[in-house]
Short mmCIF file of C-alpha atoms in Angstrom, two decimals:
data_model
loop_
_atom_site.label_atom_id
_atom_site.label_comp_id
_atom_site.label_asym_id
_atom_site.label_seq_id
_atom_site.Cartn_x
_atom_site.Cartn_y
_atom_site.Cartn_z
CA SER G 137 17.05 91.56 -107.61
CA CYS G 138 15.33 95.09 -109.08
CA ARG G 139 11.77 95.02 -108.77
CA PRO G 140 9.74 94.52 -111.94
CA GLY G 141 6.63 96.45 -112.94
CA MET G 142 5.40 99.65 -111.67
CA ALA G 143 3.24 100.21 -108.42
CA GLU G 144 0.43 101.86 -108.28
CA ALA G 145 0.83 105.23 -106.87
CA GLY G 146 0.24 105.37 -102.77
CA MET G 147 1.19 101.64 -102.49
CA ALA G 148 4.42 101.71 -100.04
CA GLU G 149 7.29 100.24 -101.76
CA GLY G 150 8.52 97.61 -98.97
CA GLN G 151 6.02 97.53 -96.41
CA ALA G 152 6.66 94.49 -94.77
CA PRO G 153 3.01 92.67 -94.04
CA ALA G 154 2.20 92.27 -90.68
CA PRO G 155 1.12 88.56 -89.81
CA ALA G 156 -2.83 88.18 -90.19
CA SER G 157 -3.45 87.50 -86.86
CA ALA G 158 -4.80 90.26 -85.24
CA SER G 159 -8.76 89.72 -84.38
CA ALA G 160 -10.72 91.38 -86.67
CA SER G 161 -12.51 93.38 -83.82
CA ASP G 162 -9.46 95.23 -83.66
CA LYS G 163 -9.76 99.43 -84.81
CA PHE G 164 -8.99 99.09 -87.97
CA GLY G 165 -8.67 102.86 -87.83
CA ALA G 166 -12.07 104.51 -89.28
CA GLU G 167 -9.81 105.17 -92.43
CA LEU G 168 -9.15 101.60 -93.89
CA ALA G 169 -10.10 102.00 -97.20
CA ALA G 170 -10.15 98.80 -99.57
CA VAL G 171 -9.83 98.86 -103.63
CA ILE G 172 -12.19 96.23 -104.56
CA GLY G 173 -12.47 94.30 -107.67
CA ALA G 174 -15.49 92.67 -109.02
CA THR G 175 -15.87 90.22 -111.65
CA VAL G 176 -18.97 91.28 -113.97
CA PRO G 177 -20.52 89.43 -117.24
CA THR G 178 -18.65 90.50 -119.82
CA GLY G 179 -20.58 93.49 -122.05
CA PHE G 180 -22.19 94.86 -118.27
CA GLU G 181 -19.02 96.78 -116.83
CA LEU G 182 -20.57 99.95 -117.44
CA THR G 183 -23.80 98.55 -116.06
CA ALA G 184 -21.87 97.11 -112.75
CA ALA G 185 -19.76 100.99 -112.61
CA GLU G 186 -23.26 102.81 -112.56
CA GLU G 187 -24.54 100.59 -109.78
CA VAL G 188 -21.52 101.18 -107.83
CA GLN G 189 -21.30 105.19 -108.25
CA GLU G 190 -25.35 104.87 -107.54
CA LYS G 191 -25.17 102.50 -104.64
CA LEU G 192 -21.90 103.06 -102.92
CA GLY G 193 -20.93 106.49 -104.39
CA SER G 194 -17.86 105.22 -105.55
CA ALA G 195 -16.42 105.77 -109.03
CA SER G 196 -15.22 102.66 -110.96
CA ARG G 197 -12.65 102.05 -113.11
CA ILE G 198 -13.15 99.17 -116.03
CA SER G 199 -10.14 96.76 -116.41
CA ARG G 200 -8.92 96.55 -120.12
CA ASP G 201 -9.31 92.94 -119.29
CA ARG G 202 -13.35 92.85 -119.80
CA GLY G 203 -15.39 91.36 -117.28
CA LYS G 204 -14.00 93.33 -114.05
CA ILE G 205 -14.21 96.62 -112.52
CA TYR G 206 -12.26 98.32 -109.32
CA PHE G 207 -13.56 100.68 -107.18
CA GLU G 208 -12.54 102.10 -103.56
CA VAL G 209 -14.50 102.10 -100.75
CA PRO G 210 -13.82 102.24 -97.14
CA ALA G 211 -13.66 98.79 -95.56
CA ARG G 212 -16.94 99.61 -93.55
CA GLY G 213 -19.08 99.94 -96.48
CA LEU G 214 -18.42 95.87 -97.16
CA PRO G 215 -21.84 94.75 -96.07
CA GLN G 216 -22.96 97.10 -99.05
CA VAL G 217 -20.38 95.63 -101.44
CA HIS G 218 -21.55 92.23 -101.16
CA ARG G 219 -25.50 93.52 -101.68
CA LEU G 220 -24.35 94.58 -105.27
CA ARG G 221 -26.36 92.83 -108.01
CA SER G 222 -24.55 92.96 -110.78
CA VAL G 223 -20.84 91.51 -109.62
CA ASP G 224 -20.37 87.88 -109.30
CA ASN G 225 -17.27 87.51 -107.66
CA LEU G 226 -15.38 90.28 -105.35
CA PHE G 227 -11.67 90.44 -104.34
CA VAL G 228 -9.58 92.84 -102.40
CA VAL G 229 -6.70 94.42 -104.69
CA VAL G 230 -3.24 94.04 -103.18
CA GLN G 231 -1.32 95.41 -105.63
CA GLU G 232 -2.03 96.33 -109.24
CA PHE G 233 0.76 97.08 -111.81
CA LYS G 234 -0.14 98.74 -115.22
CA ASP G 235 2.75 97.40 -117.28
CA TYR G 236 4.73 94.57 -115.77
CA GLN G 237 7.84 93.62 -117.50
CA PHE G 238 7.87 90.14 -118.10
CA LYS G 239 11.38 88.35 -118.82
CA GLU G 240 11.52 86.63 -121.67
CA ASN G 241 12.86 83.47 -120.25
CA LYS G 242 10.55 81.66 -118.37
CA GLU G 243 12.98 80.94 -115.39
CA ASP G 244 13.62 84.72 -114.92
CA ALA G 245 9.81 85.77 -115.42
CA LEU G 246 8.62 82.91 -112.53
CA LYS G 247 11.71 84.49 -110.36
CA ASP G 248 10.46 87.67 -110.72
CA LEU G 249 6.93 86.79 -109.24
CA GLU G 250 8.42 84.97 -106.41
CA ASP G 251 10.65 87.97 -105.20
CA LEU G 252 7.43 90.15 -106.16
CA VAL G 253 5.86 88.53 -102.96
CA LYS G 254 7.49 89.99 -100.44
CA THR G 255 7.25 93.14 -101.51
CA LEU G 256 3.66 93.68 -101.71
CA PRO G 257 1.66 96.11 -99.43
CA TRP G 258 -0.19 92.92 -97.76
CA THR G 259 -1.42 94.61 -94.64
CA ASP G 260 -4.29 96.60 -95.11
CA PRO G 261 -5.78 93.88 -97.82
CA LEU G 262 -5.70 91.45 -95.25
CA LYS G 263 -7.23 93.72 -92.73
CA VAL G 264 -10.03 94.03 -95.19
CA TRP G 265 -9.92 89.93 -95.50
CA GLU G 266 -10.25 89.61 -92.08
CA LEU G 267 -12.87 92.20 -91.54
CA ASN G 268 -14.83 90.43 -94.83
CA ASN G 269 -14.94 87.40 -92.65
CA SER G 270 -16.42 88.23 -89.39
CA LEU G 271 -19.40 89.97 -91.26
CA LYS G 272 -19.58 86.66 -92.96
CA LYS G 273 -19.24 84.70 -89.48
CA LYS G 274 -22.14 87.31 -88.23
CA LYS G 275 -24.21 86.44 -91.14
CA ALA G 276 -24.16 82.62 -90.70
CA LYS G 277 -24.99 82.56 -87.70
CA ARG G 278 -28.19 84.82 -88.38
CA LYS G 279 -28.94 82.33 -90.85
CA LYS G 280 -28.43 79.44 -88.65
CA HIS G 281 -30.54 80.96 -86.28
CA ASN G 282 -33.25 81.54 -88.67
CA LEU G 283 -32.95 78.02 -90.67
CA GLN G 284 -34.03 75.36 -87.96
CA SER G 285 -30.86 74.32 -89.74
CA THR G 286 -31.64 71.27 -92.04
CA ALA G 287 -28.72 69.41 -92.73
CA SER G 288 -28.49 70.30 -96.37
CA LYS G 289 -28.69 73.87 -95.41
CA GLU G 290 -26.05 74.33 -93.33
CA LYS G 291 -22.54 75.08 -95.26
CA LEU G 292 -23.58 78.24 -95.05
CA ASN G 293 -20.53 80.66 -94.45
CA ASN G 294 -21.57 81.92 -97.47
CA ASP G 295 -21.44 85.76 -98.46
CA GLY G 296 -23.54 87.68 -100.61
CA GLU G 297 -27.22 86.85 -100.40
CA GLU G 298 -26.77 83.33 -101.11
CA GLU G 299 -29.12 80.04 -99.85
CA GLY G 300 -26.98 77.00 -99.39
CA THR G 301 -28.80 74.56 -100.73
CA ASP G 302 -28.21 70.52 -102.19
CA GLU G 303 -27.74 71.56 -105.63
CA GLN G 304 -25.58 74.85 -104.89
CA ASP G 305 -23.54 72.73 -102.54
CA ALA G 306 -22.73 70.31 -105.61
CA CYS G 307 -22.11 73.33 -107.35
CA LYS G 308 -19.61 74.39 -105.11
CA ARG G 309 -17.95 71.05 -104.89
CA GLU G 310 -17.27 71.03 -108.25
CA ASP G 311 -15.92 75.19 -108.59
CA CYS G 312 -13.24 73.94 -105.42
CA ALA G 313 -12.22 70.61 -108.05
CA GLN G 314 -11.71 72.93 -111.11
CA ASN G 315 -10.01 75.48 -108.76
CA ALA G 316 -7.74 73.16 -107.38
CA ALA G 317 -5.44 73.60 -110.04
CA GLY G 318 -5.06 77.45 -110.25
CA VAL G 319 -5.17 77.23 -113.81
CA GLU G 320 -6.70 80.09 -116.14
CA PRO G 321 -10.61 79.08 -116.82
CA VAL G 322 -11.36 78.38 -113.12
CA SER G 323 -14.04 79.65 -111.92
CA GLU G 324 -17.37 80.49 -113.54
CA GLN G 325 -16.88 84.24 -114.31
CA ASP G 326 -13.51 83.03 -116.17
CA THR G 327 -15.72 81.45 -119.04
CA GLU G 328 -16.97 84.82 -120.10
CA GLU G 329 -14.64 85.68 -122.73
CA PRO G 330 -14.85 89.12 -124.92
CA GLU G 331 -15.10 87.83 -128.24
CA GLY G 332 -11.74 86.72 -130.10
CA VAL G 333 -10.00 85.28 -127.42
CA ALA G 334 -10.28 81.64 -129.18
CA SER G 335 -6.68 81.52 -128.91
CA ARG G 336 -6.44 82.13 -125.49
CA ASN G 337 -8.86 79.04 -124.83
CA ARG G 338 -7.24 77.02 -126.70
CA GLU G 339 -4.11 77.47 -124.63
CA GLU G 340 -6.33 77.50 -121.39
CA GLU G 341 -7.35 73.80 -122.03
CA GLU G 342 -3.87 72.83 -122.70
CA ASP G 343 -3.32 74.53 -119.69
CA ASN G 344 -5.92 72.54 -117.77
CA GLU G 345 -4.45 69.04 -119.18
CA GLN G 346 -1.37 69.86 -117.45
CA SER G 347 -2.92 71.15 -114.53
CA ASP G 348 -4.75 67.94 -114.11
CA ALA G 349 -1.42 65.65 -113.83
CA LYS G 350 0.37 68.21 -112.00
CA GLU G 351 -2.54 68.75 -109.07
CA GLU G 352 -1.55 65.30 -107.16
CA LEU G 353 1.80 66.66 -107.31
CA GLN G 354 0.79 69.71 -106.02
CA GLU G 355 -0.76 68.35 -102.81
CA GLY G 356 2.29 67.70 -101.49
CA SER G 357 4.60 70.42 -102.59
CA GLY G 358 2.07 73.08 -101.34
CA SER G 359 2.65 75.01 -104.59
CA GLU G 360 -1.10 75.97 -104.43
CA THR G 361 -1.67 78.04 -101.84
CA LYS G 362 -3.92 78.20 -98.88
CA ALA G 363 -4.42 78.78 -95.53
CA GLY G 364 -4.04 76.46 -92.51
CA GLU G 365 -4.80 75.02 -89.13
CA GLY G 366 -1.78 73.47 -87.07
CA LYS G 367 0.54 74.62 -85.14
CA THR G 368 -0.57 77.30 -82.46
CA GLY G 369 2.07 80.02 -81.68
CA GLU G 370 1.21 83.12 -79.30
CA GLY G 371 -2.33 82.96 -77.70
CA ASP G 372 -3.78 80.93 -80.48
CA ALA G 373 -3.13 82.16 -83.92
CA LYS G 374 -3.95 79.23 -86.03
CA VAL G 375 -1.77 78.78 -89.22
CA LEU G 376 -3.69 79.75 -92.15
CA LYS G 377 -4.30 77.65 -95.06
CA PHE G 378 -4.30 79.33 -98.72
CA ARG G 379 -4.18 78.54 -102.22
CA VAL G 380 -3.14 80.75 -105.33
CA THR G 381 -5.48 80.97 -107.98
CA CYS G 382 -3.81 82.23 -111.34
CA ASN G 383 -6.06 83.65 -114.05
CA ARG G 384 -4.09 84.47 -117.28
CA ALA G 385 -4.77 85.69 -120.71
CA GLY G 386 -2.36 87.05 -123.43
CA ASP G 387 0.01 85.26 -125.69
CA LYS G 388 3.14 87.00 -124.91
CA HIS G 389 3.92 84.84 -121.63
CA SER G 390 6.47 82.05 -121.71
CA PHE G 391 4.50 80.42 -118.41
CA THR G 392 1.63 78.77 -117.91
CA SER G 393 -1.25 79.82 -115.50
CA ASN G 394 -0.07 76.76 -113.88
CA GLU G 395 3.28 77.38 -113.30
CA ALA G 396 2.97 81.08 -112.10
CA ALA G 397 0.46 79.91 -109.23
CA ARG G 398 2.91 77.30 -108.19
CA ASP G 399 5.89 79.57 -108.00
CA PHE G 400 4.00 82.23 -106.67
CA GLY G 401 2.21 79.96 -104.12
CA GLY G 402 5.62 78.84 -102.98
CA ALA G 403 7.07 82.63 -102.44
CA VAL G 404 3.57 83.27 -100.72
CA GLN G 405 3.95 79.76 -98.24
CA GLU G 406 7.60 81.23 -97.50
CA HIS G 407 6.55 84.86 -96.55
CA PHE G 408 3.59 84.05 -94.37
CA GLN G 409 4.28 80.69 -93.25
CA TRP G 410 0.89 79.48 -94.44
CA LYS G 411 -0.19 76.24 -95.01
CA ALA G 412 -1.20 75.37 -98.97
CA ASP G 413 -4.28 73.54 -99.26
CA MET G 414 -6.56 73.31 -102.35
CA THR G 415 -9.78 72.78 -100.94
CA ASN G 416 -10.02 73.59 -97.66
CA PHE G 417 -8.69 77.18 -97.43
CA ASP G 418 -9.11 80.21 -95.37
CA VAL G 419 -6.94 82.94 -97.88
CA GLU G 420 -7.59 82.60 -101.83
CA VAL G 421 -4.92 84.90 -102.94
CA LEU G 422 -5.34 85.76 -107.21
CA LEU G 423 -2.79 86.70 -109.53
CA ASN G 424 -4.84 87.78 -112.77
CA ILE G 425 -2.48 88.40 -115.51
CA HIS G 426 -3.64 90.13 -118.38
CA ASN G 427 -1.06 90.66 -121.22
CA ASN G 428 1.10 92.92 -119.16
CA GLU G 429 -1.30 94.21 -116.58
CA VAL G 430 -0.61 92.00 -113.27
CA VAL G 431 -3.38 92.48 -110.38
CA VAL G 432 -2.82 90.40 -107.19
CA GLY G 433 -5.74 90.40 -104.87
CA ILE G 434 -7.47 88.67 -101.87
CA ALA G 435 -10.79 86.88 -102.80
CA LEU G 436 -13.80 87.80 -100.78
CA THR G 437 -16.48 85.68 -102.41
CA GLU G 438 -16.32 81.57 -101.90
CA GLU G 439 -19.12 81.17 -104.45
CA SER G 440 -20.35 83.68 -107.34
CA LEU G 441 -22.60 86.01 -105.82
CA HIS G 442 -25.04 85.43 -108.86
CA ARG G 443 -26.59 82.41 -107.71
CA ARG G 444 -28.27 84.60 -104.83
CA ASN G 445 -32.02 83.71 -105.97
CA ILE G 446 -32.04 80.00 -107.91
CA THR G 447 -32.24 77.03 -106.01
CA HIS G 448 -34.11 75.32 -108.55
CA PHE G 449 -31.92 75.07 -111.47
CA GLY G 450 -33.03 74.30 -115.03
CA PRO G 451 -31.02 72.93 -118.12
CA THR G 452 -30.32 76.78 -118.86
CA THR G 453 -30.70 79.01 -116.07
CA LEU G 454 -29.47 82.57 -116.67
CA ARG G 455 -27.11 84.01 -113.98
CA SER G 456 -28.82 86.40 -111.40
CA THR G 457 -26.14 89.19 -112.46
CA LEU G 458 -26.66 88.96 -116.20
CA ALA G 459 -30.74 89.35 -115.66
CA TYR G 460 -29.88 92.33 -113.23
CA GLY G 461 -27.58 93.76 -116.26
CA MET G 462 -30.61 92.75 -118.47
CA LEU G 463 -33.29 94.79 -116.64
CA ARG G 464 -31.19 97.75 -115.99
CA LEU G 465 -30.56 98.30 -119.39
CA CYS G 466 -34.38 98.93 -119.85
CA ASP G 467 -34.44 101.22 -117.14
CA PRO G 468 -37.60 100.22 -115.02
CA GLN G 469 -39.79 102.72 -113.88
CA PRO G 470 -41.95 102.42 -110.80
CA THR G 471 -45.53 100.68 -112.01
CA ASP G 472 -44.30 99.55 -115.03
CA ILE G 473 -45.50 96.29 -116.02
CA ILE G 474 -42.69 93.55 -116.70
CA VAL G 475 -42.94 90.64 -118.54
CA ASP G 476 -40.74 87.47 -119.22
CA PRO G 477 -42.73 85.67 -121.65
CA MET G 478 -39.64 82.48 -121.86
CA CYS G 479 -38.81 82.59 -117.85
CA GLY G 480 -37.21 79.40 -117.63
CA THR G 481 -36.32 78.77 -114.31
CA GLY G 482 -37.42 82.58 -113.12
CA ALA G 483 -34.22 84.11 -113.06
CA ILE G 484 -35.02 87.25 -114.61
CA PRO G 485 -38.58 88.13 -113.03
CA ILE G 486 -37.06 87.15 -109.18
CA GLU G 487 -34.29 89.73 -109.91
CA GLY G 488 -36.85 91.98 -110.92
CA ALA G 489 -39.23 91.86 -108.30
CA THR G 490 -36.51 91.95 -105.77
CA GLU G 491 -34.87 94.55 -107.35
CA TRP G 492 -37.75 96.67 -108.44
CA PRO G 493 -40.81 95.95 -106.20
CA SER G 494 -42.52 99.23 -107.40
CA CYS G 495 -43.18 97.36 -110.70
CA TYR G 496 -45.39 94.34 -111.07
CA HIS G 497 -43.73 91.57 -112.69
CA ILE G 498 -45.26 88.25 -114.87
CA ALA G 499 -43.20 85.66 -115.66
CA GLY G 500 -44.69 82.74 -118.31
CA ASP G 501 -42.79 79.75 -119.93
CA ASN G 502 -44.87 77.21 -122.23
CA ASN G 503 -42.81 74.09 -120.48
CA PRO G 504 -44.69 73.13 -117.55
CA GLN G 505 -41.47 71.88 -115.87
CA ALA G 506 -39.97 75.14 -116.26
CA VAL G 507 -42.91 76.78 -114.69
CA LYS G 508 -42.57 74.47 -111.88
CA ARG G 509 -39.28 75.15 -111.44
CA ALA G 510 -39.77 78.97 -111.06
CA ALA G 511 -42.64 78.39 -108.48
CA ASN G 512 -40.21 76.32 -106.37
CA ASN G 513 -38.05 79.29 -106.75
CA ILE G 514 -40.31 81.77 -105.58
CA CYS G 515 -41.21 80.09 -102.85
CA SER G 516 -37.73 79.63 -101.63
CA LEU G 517 -37.49 83.37 -102.15
CA LEU G 518 -40.61 84.09 -99.92
CA LYS G 519 -39.28 81.56 -97.14
CA LYS G 520 -36.22 83.57 -97.05
CA ASN G 521 -37.92 86.89 -96.87
CA GLU G 522 -40.21 85.63 -93.77
CA ASN G 523 -36.33 84.39 -92.48
CA LYS G 524 -34.98 87.76 -92.23
CA GLU G 525 -35.09 89.21 -89.15
CA SER G 526 -37.99 91.89 -89.48
CA SER G 527 -40.35 88.89 -89.73
CA THR G 528 -42.95 90.91 -91.60
CA SER G 529 -43.08 88.25 -94.39
CA LEU G 530 -43.70 90.65 -97.35
CA GLY G 531 -45.03 89.16 -100.75
CA ILE G 532 -43.66 89.54 -104.26
CA PRO G 533 -45.14 91.72 -106.97
CA LEU G 534 -44.72 88.48 -109.35
CA ASP G 535 -46.48 85.98 -110.84
CA ILE G 536 -46.30 82.94 -112.64
CA ILE G 537 -48.03 81.72 -115.91
CA GLN G 538 -48.15 78.81 -118.23
CA TRP G 539 -48.88 80.27 -121.73
CA ASP G 540 -48.10 79.69 -125.24
CA ILE G 541 -45.27 82.61 -126.14
CA CYS G 542 -46.90 82.95 -130.05
CA ASN G 543 -50.43 83.67 -128.07
CA LEU G 544 -50.24 85.53 -124.72
CA PRO G 545 -53.23 85.88 -122.73
CA LEU G 546 -52.10 89.81 -122.42
CA ARG G 547 -54.15 92.60 -123.47
CA THR G 548 -52.79 94.52 -126.73
CA GLY G 549 -50.48 97.48 -125.65
CA SER G 550 -50.66 96.43 -121.80
CA VAL G 551 -46.98 95.92 -121.35
CA ASP G 552 -43.85 98.43 -120.58
CA ILE G 553 -41.33 96.14 -120.44
CA ILE G 554 -40.26 92.60 -122.01
CA VAL G 555 -37.19 90.97 -120.79
CA THR G 556 -36.50 87.50 -122.01
CA ASP G 557 -33.61 85.17 -122.61
CA MET G 558 -34.92 83.58 -125.94
CA PRO G 559 -33.94 79.90 -126.80
CA PHE G 560 -30.55 79.80 -128.27
CA GLY G 561 -31.25 76.26 -130.12
CA LYS G 562 -28.59 74.44 -128.18
CA ARG G 563 -30.18 73.17 -125.16
CA ILE G 564 -33.42 73.75 -126.12
CA GLY G 565 -35.39 73.84 -129.16
CA SER G 566 -32.91 74.08 -132.32
CA LYS G 567 -31.86 76.70 -134.52
CA LYS G 568 -34.28 75.53 -137.00
CA LYS G 569 -37.40 76.07 -134.77
CA ASN G 570 -36.02 79.57 -134.14
CA TRP G 571 -36.84 80.34 -138.15
CA ASP G 572 -40.14 80.31 -136.96
CA LEU G 573 -40.33 81.41 -133.19
CA TYR G 574 -38.50 84.32 -133.43
CA PRO G 575 -40.30 86.28 -135.85
CA ALA G 576 -43.90 85.30 -134.07
CA CYS G 577 -42.26 85.88 -130.90
CA LEU G 578 -41.12 89.70 -131.83
CA MET G 579 -44.52 89.74 -133.55
CA GLU G 580 -46.48 88.96 -130.27
CA MET G 581 -44.08 90.59 -128.05
CA GLY G 582 -44.89 93.92 -130.17
CA ARG G 583 -48.37 93.35 -129.73
CA ILE G 584 -48.54 93.59 -126.00
CA CYS G 585 -46.07 95.83 -125.65
CA THR G 586 -47.15 100.05 -125.54
CA PRO G 587 -46.62 101.64 -128.73
CA GLY G 588 -44.27 104.61 -128.34
CA THR G 589 -42.93 103.88 -124.84
CA GLY G 590 -42.77 100.23 -124.71
CA ARG G 591 -38.95 98.07 -124.86
CA ALA G 592 -37.51 94.85 -124.62
CA VAL G 593 -34.19 93.52 -123.74
CA LEU G 594 -33.40 90.09 -125.39
CA LEU G 595 -30.84 87.74 -124.77
CA THR G 596 -29.81 85.18 -128.09
CA GLN G 597 -26.93 83.62 -129.40
CA ASP G 598 -28.35 83.10 -132.59
CA LYS G 599 -27.80 86.22 -133.73
CA LYS G 600 -28.27 85.73 -137.44
CA CYS G 601 -31.97 84.05 -136.98
CA PHE G 602 -32.57 87.01 -134.73
CA ALA G 603 -31.23 89.89 -137.25
CA LYS G 604 -33.53 88.29 -139.87
CA ALA G 605 -36.61 88.16 -137.83
CA LEU G 606 -35.99 91.58 -136.58
CA SER G 607 -35.75 93.31 -139.78
CA ARG G 608 -39.51 91.92 -140.92
CA MET G 609 -40.36 93.58 -137.69
CA GLY G 610 -38.72 96.87 -138.53
CA HIS G 611 -42.30 98.74 -138.02
CA ILE G 612 -43.20 97.65 -134.53
CA TRP G 613 -39.35 97.21 -133.15
CA ARG G 614 -36.59 99.76 -133.70
CA LYS G 615 -33.15 98.58 -132.32
CA GLY G 616 -31.40 100.51 -129.79
CA GLN G 617 -27.84 99.29 -128.29
CA THR G 618 -26.43 96.17 -128.62
CA VAL G 619 -24.34 94.20 -125.57
CA TRP G 620 -21.98 91.65 -126.13
CA VAL G 621 -22.20 88.86 -123.67
CA ASN G 622 -20.58 85.33 -123.54
CA VAL G 623 -23.09 82.90 -121.75
CA GLY G 624 -21.13 79.82 -120.73
CA GLY G 625 -18.67 80.02 -123.23
CA LEU G 626 -21.24 81.17 -126.09
CA HIS G 627 -20.74 84.03 -127.54
CA ALA G 628 -24.44 85.76 -127.22
CA ALA G 629 -25.97 89.19 -127.82
CA VAL G 630 -28.36 91.49 -125.57
CA TYR G 631 -30.66 93.30 -127.95
CA LEU G 632 -32.30 96.59 -126.60
CA LEU G 633 -35.22 97.52 -128.51
CA LYS G 634 -37.60 100.23 -128.71
CA ARG G 635 -41.56 99.75 -129.65
CA THR G 636 -42.27 102.20 -132.18
CA TRP G 637 -45.55 104.13 -132.18
CA GLU G 638 -47.36 101.57 -135.04
CA ARG G 639 -50.39 100.09 -133.91
CA ALA G 640 -50.45 96.32 -133.58
CA GLU G 641 -53.07 94.20 -134.79
CA GLU G 642 -55.60 93.48 -132.14
CA LYS G 643 -56.12 90.03 -131.58
CA ARG G 644 -60.20 89.28 -132.87
CA SER G 645 -62.10 87.32 -130.59
CA PHE G 646 -63.49 84.40 -132.30
CA TRP G 647 -66.51 84.28 -130.38
#
């Protein structure tokens, strides 16, 4: 059958994949290169690309499908890739098709996807996947060694900088359950949608419903694929267990993501003789379809790296990756004083203190419960630092205070940067309260912020209320750029504000 789509240059046409049984310590040829795909919070693709350029020296391509970037690194650079702060999930690209021609007829379109499997250049990406696994095992060993393993903490073959905790493991289990069906909005990163995809979401919901019904069927039929144990062939090469997860966007496809995952998965199973397993897989094959762009990849992270800092979650804990993007927008300089006046569980200041240790970070919230959670998260971070092999237990330049946002105990003009996630008025506060709160906040933030050089990066979903408040504060704050983001399915905006030279009213003391 003729092969649809246009292969990326440099990919061998019909390269037959070697079974992935060679041990990771085999010589990977210093030259093994990997094209890495990373999912990032929508709107922060450029920020992530800058970080990749700065830390890995690689140029990135930003996907037309928002929320993803691609870059090439030598396989030996994988540990640095896992240290990136702006990426949620990582995968190695097997092959990309820029303009894949799907057949109109559903059966034909799915048959083409099946036939694609045996023509893909799997060999190098699987080597990268193995190398990634051996790195994870080393890391897990180190962690076991460090944390005299409390049972709850032992789900630790995590990657990234993660710490396994009860709450996380619970989240992990949920992710798996969702993922099991390989339907579009599976993992968390996919809830980040660009504006205007309501139609896609509706379709996804339908797909989701179908997927639940199919899931039971799939267990037996091996349609969703994973990696496995079982028959031991030469030596002790175990049969890998796998699953296929398909993310699909676009209205021109005749099939659902579920059907694509099922048929593509069947072909993967046949090709590698792997065993399908939805929940306990070794290999997760990703099939990303965005209109006519098709990317086949292999996952390198089991759960999103954005959980890295937080062990105590609140009702609206901000993702660390988004916190990083917000902080990076205001370009912190050494000695800057950075304040988060509504810190919640502390995602922003913790990310800030970890990544910009030469600044001083102050976190505050009016809710005693939030302050307590944030303090617990800071303690967890300090413990984690102690456990690092160097074992010089360093403190972190971060303090947390309970205070009233409209009456901050900070001197006028004393703060360089304010970064905060403002109450959306959904789970916390209310839209009605925001009409009083937002102008009062902007006023007080303007007071503590240094005229001329101070800046603020504020996230809110209550855009109408924010715009109105800002128009009243035009003498203190000038709007810089706006980044549209998606927070748990809510369309929100991150505003960069610059402090004008206008002097703020001094607080008069009443003594």
